[in-house]
Amino acid sequence: HSEWQFALHAIRFGEDEQPLEKLDELIRGRGLITYNGAGFDLPVLMLTAQKAQCFGLKALVSAATQPRWGNIHYDLAQKYSGYGATRGASLTMLCEALSIPAKYSAHGEDVGALYDAGEITKIIEYCSGDVASTLRLHAHHHALETGNEQYHASLTAQFARWVQAEKLTYLAPFAEVPGLADLLQRSLLGQISSSRYVARINSEWRSKQVLDNPAADHRRLRLRSAG
């Protein structure tokens, strides 16, 4: 997490060609982070794929059918409820508790009316806000889970700067982060620490490659023999 890269993709069913295939390609080879994706989003997508007789969606199926302790799909709703040990809370409640913007432009029950009114852009902006809320919530949870405060600092601060740089006015609440300067400083320290770690690992790997290289062993033997 030395440096994050961000992008927002909207897939419009009924307008995009092969939307399920596009979604499958988007999540292929990546970790998937959702809020209640296992309980709602993924089952709905799986049913949609069956209805469309679209059966080659390996990434989507892997995420939807992973075992409880899998590492492909990271469902925050399951994490916060202890995998059903407690009743759990909504994304909005958790975000409010952590001062994270959530559901500020619309709510789930508004989507049907927005669709009927042809307000597709507003639906996309609402969904993008949910994605941003989930990202910020993940930053809090994963930092605590791993004991790594720099993870939270780097993800939160760099996302805020990205929203500012891209001038995404509909995500403006995510650009205003209390203590942003401090988070950016900790993010920079994390980048330095990460760079040092990578450099050390690379150095150790190169040293091992030299030791494991038979040609290098042969040269050392010749040098010792000449001596």
Short mmCIF file of C-alpha atoms in Angstrom, two decimals, residues 2-171:
data_model
loop_
_atom_site.label_atom_id
_atom_site.label_comp_id
_atom_site.label_asym_id
_atom_site.label_seq_id
_atom_site.Cartn_x
_atom_site.Cartn_y
_atom_site.Cartn_z
CA SER A 2 2.82 2.43 -0.72
CA GLU A 3 0.75 4.10 -3.42
CA TRP A 4 -2.89 3.45 -4.31
CA GLN A 5 -4.52 3.77 -7.72
CA PHE A 6 -8.25 4.41 -8.04
CA ALA A 7 -10.81 4.13 -10.82
CA LEU A 8 -14.61 3.98 -10.94
CA HIS A 9 -16.37 1.75 -13.44
CA ALA A 10 -20.13 1.72 -14.01
CA ILE A 11 -21.70 -1.27 -15.78
CA ARG A 12 -25.17 -0.54 -17.16
CA PHE A 13 -27.26 -3.65 -17.71
CA GLY A 14 -29.39 -3.21 -20.79
CA GLU A 15 -26.95 -0.74 -22.35
CA ASP A 16 -23.44 -2.25 -22.10
CA GLU A 17 -22.69 -5.22 -24.31
CA GLN A 18 -22.15 -8.41 -22.29
CA PRO A 19 -22.38 -6.70 -18.87
CA LEU A 20 -21.89 -9.93 -16.91
CA GLU A 21 -18.74 -10.76 -18.87
CA LYS A 22 -17.51 -7.20 -18.31
CA LEU A 23 -18.11 -7.54 -14.56
CA ASP A 24 -16.34 -10.90 -14.48
CA GLU A 25 -13.33 -9.42 -16.26
CA LEU A 26 -13.27 -6.48 -13.87
CA ILE A 27 -13.01 -8.62 -10.74
CA ARG A 28 -10.79 -11.33 -12.22
CA GLY A 29 -7.51 -11.65 -10.34
CA ARG A 30 -8.53 -9.05 -7.74
CA GLY A 31 -9.84 -9.21 -4.22
CA LEU A 32 -13.52 -8.26 -3.99
CA ILE A 33 -14.68 -6.05 -1.10
CA THR A 34 -18.40 -5.59 -0.50
CA TYR A 35 -20.92 -4.82 2.19
CA ASN A 36 -23.40 -7.72 2.30
CA GLY A 37 -22.28 -8.87 -1.13
CA ALA A 38 -22.55 -12.49 -0.01
CA GLY A 39 -26.11 -11.98 1.21
CA PHE A 40 -27.48 -9.90 -1.66
CA ASP A 41 -25.35 -8.64 -4.57
CA LEU A 42 -23.60 -11.85 -5.55
CA PRO A 43 -26.71 -14.12 -5.31
CA VAL A 44 -28.64 -11.62 -7.48
CA LEU A 45 -25.82 -11.56 -10.04
CA MET A 46 -25.61 -15.35 -10.02
CA LEU A 47 -29.37 -15.61 -10.66
CA THR A 48 -29.10 -12.99 -13.40
CA ALA A 49 -26.31 -15.01 -15.05
CA GLN A 50 -28.42 -18.18 -14.93
CA LYS A 51 -31.42 -16.38 -16.41
CA ALA A 52 -29.21 -15.05 -19.22
CA GLN A 53 -27.66 -18.51 -19.64
CA CYS A 54 -24.23 -16.94 -19.19
CA PHE A 55 -22.21 -19.75 -17.63
CA GLY A 56 -18.52 -18.86 -18.15
CA LEU A 57 -18.15 -16.40 -15.28
CA LYS A 58 -15.33 -18.01 -13.33
CA ALA A 59 -14.34 -14.97 -11.24
CA LEU A 60 -17.91 -14.18 -10.22
CA VAL A 61 -18.63 -17.81 -9.30
CA SER A 62 -15.40 -18.04 -7.28
CA ALA A 63 -16.34 -14.95 -5.29
CA ALA A 64 -19.94 -16.09 -4.75
CA THR A 65 -19.11 -19.65 -3.69
CA GLN A 66 -15.90 -19.22 -1.72
CA PRO A 67 -15.75 -20.96 1.69
CA ARG A 68 -16.28 -18.93 4.82
CA TRP A 69 -12.57 -18.28 5.38
CA GLY A 70 -11.71 -17.67 1.73
CA ASN A 71 -9.62 -14.70 0.63
CA ILE A 72 -11.26 -13.81 -2.70
CA HIS A 73 -14.34 -12.02 -1.35
CA TYR A 74 -14.04 -9.79 1.73
CA ASP A 75 -17.60 -9.10 2.93
CA LEU A 76 -17.57 -6.40 5.62
CA ALA A 77 -21.13 -7.24 6.72
CA GLN A 78 -19.95 -10.73 7.65
CA LYS A 79 -16.86 -9.33 9.35
CA TYR A 80 -18.79 -6.87 11.50
CA SER A 81 -21.44 -9.43 12.46
CA GLY A 82 -18.89 -12.10 13.36
CA TYR A 83 -20.25 -14.26 10.53
CA GLY A 84 -23.72 -14.19 12.03
CA ALA A 85 -22.73 -14.27 15.70
CA THR A 86 -24.49 -10.91 16.17
CA ARG A 87 -27.38 -9.27 14.39
CA GLY A 88 -25.05 -6.87 12.62
CA ALA A 89 -25.64 -3.30 11.52
CA SER A 90 -26.30 -1.51 8.27
CA LEU A 91 -23.59 0.18 6.23
CA THR A 92 -25.13 3.52 7.14
CA MET A 93 -25.06 2.84 10.90
CA LEU A 94 -21.43 1.74 10.85
CA CYS A 95 -20.37 4.69 8.73
CA GLU A 96 -22.18 7.13 10.99
CA ALA A 97 -20.40 5.64 14.00
CA LEU A 98 -17.04 6.20 12.28
CA SER A 99 -17.88 9.62 10.76
CA ILE A 100 -17.77 8.23 7.22
CA PRO A 101 -20.13 9.80 4.64
CA ALA A 102 -22.92 7.41 3.62
CA LYS A 103 -26.28 7.57 1.80
CA TYR A 104 -26.06 11.35 1.53
CA SER A 105 -27.56 11.69 -1.98
CA ALA A 106 -30.20 8.93 -1.98
CA HIS A 107 -31.24 5.67 -0.33
CA GLY A 108 -31.88 2.20 -1.67
CA GLU A 109 -35.64 2.68 -1.68
CA ASP A 110 -35.22 5.73 -3.96
CA VAL A 111 -33.56 3.79 -6.79
CA GLY A 112 -36.80 2.47 -8.31
CA ALA A 113 -38.29 5.95 -8.61
CA LEU A 114 -35.03 7.33 -10.01
CA TYR A 115 -34.98 4.57 -12.64
CA ASP A 116 -38.61 5.22 -13.63
CA ALA A 117 -37.73 8.91 -14.00
CA GLY A 118 -34.76 8.09 -16.21
CA GLU A 119 -32.28 9.44 -13.68
CA ILE A 120 -29.60 6.86 -14.46
CA THR A 121 -26.72 9.25 -13.72
CA LYS A 122 -28.09 9.85 -10.22
CA ILE A 123 -28.30 6.09 -9.65
CA ILE A 124 -24.67 5.68 -10.74
CA GLU A 125 -23.61 8.51 -8.42
CA TYR A 126 -25.55 6.91 -5.55
CA CYS A 127 -23.89 3.54 -6.19
CA SER A 128 -20.47 5.22 -6.43
CA GLY A 129 -21.10 6.80 -3.04
CA ASP A 130 -21.84 3.35 -1.61
CA VAL A 131 -18.58 2.08 -3.10
CA ALA A 132 -16.67 4.97 -1.52
CA SER A 133 -18.32 4.36 1.87
CA THR A 134 -17.41 0.68 1.67
CA LEU A 135 -13.82 1.57 0.81
CA ARG A 136 -13.50 3.88 3.81
CA LEU A 137 -15.13 1.34 6.12
CA HIS A 138 -12.71 -1.31 4.87
CA ALA A 139 -9.78 1.01 5.62
CA HIS A 140 -10.87 1.19 9.28
CA HIS A 141 -11.61 -2.51 9.67
CA HIS A 142 -8.52 -3.88 7.93
CA ALA A 143 -6.19 -1.48 9.75
CA LEU A 144 -7.52 -2.68 13.11
CA GLU A 145 -7.56 -6.32 12.01
CA THR A 146 -3.91 -6.16 10.95
CA GLY A 147 -2.69 -3.61 13.51
CA ASN A 148 -1.46 -1.41 10.67
CA GLU A 149 -2.51 2.22 11.09
CA GLN A 150 -0.61 3.26 7.97
CA TYR A 151 -2.99 1.14 5.89
CA HIS A 152 -5.91 3.29 7.06
CA ALA A 153 -3.96 6.51 6.69
CA SER A 154 -2.72 5.81 3.18
CA LEU A 155 -6.00 4.49 1.77
CA THR A 156 -8.16 7.23 3.33
CA ALA A 157 -5.86 10.14 2.54
CA GLN A 158 -4.91 9.11 -0.98
CA PHE A 159 -8.55 8.45 -1.88
CA ALA A 160 -9.48 11.94 -0.63
CA ARG A 161 -6.73 13.49 -2.75
CA TRP A 162 -7.86 11.47 -5.79
CA VAL A 163 -11.46 12.69 -5.42
CA GLN A 164 -10.13 16.25 -5.23
CA ALA A 165 -7.85 15.83 -8.25
CA GLU A 166 -10.58 14.23 -10.38
CA LYS A 167 -13.09 16.92 -9.33
CA LEU A 168 -15.74 14.31 -8.54
CA THR A 169 -18.28 16.69 -7.05
CA TYR A 170 -20.76 13.91 -6.31
CA LEU A 171 -18.12 12.35 -4.02
#
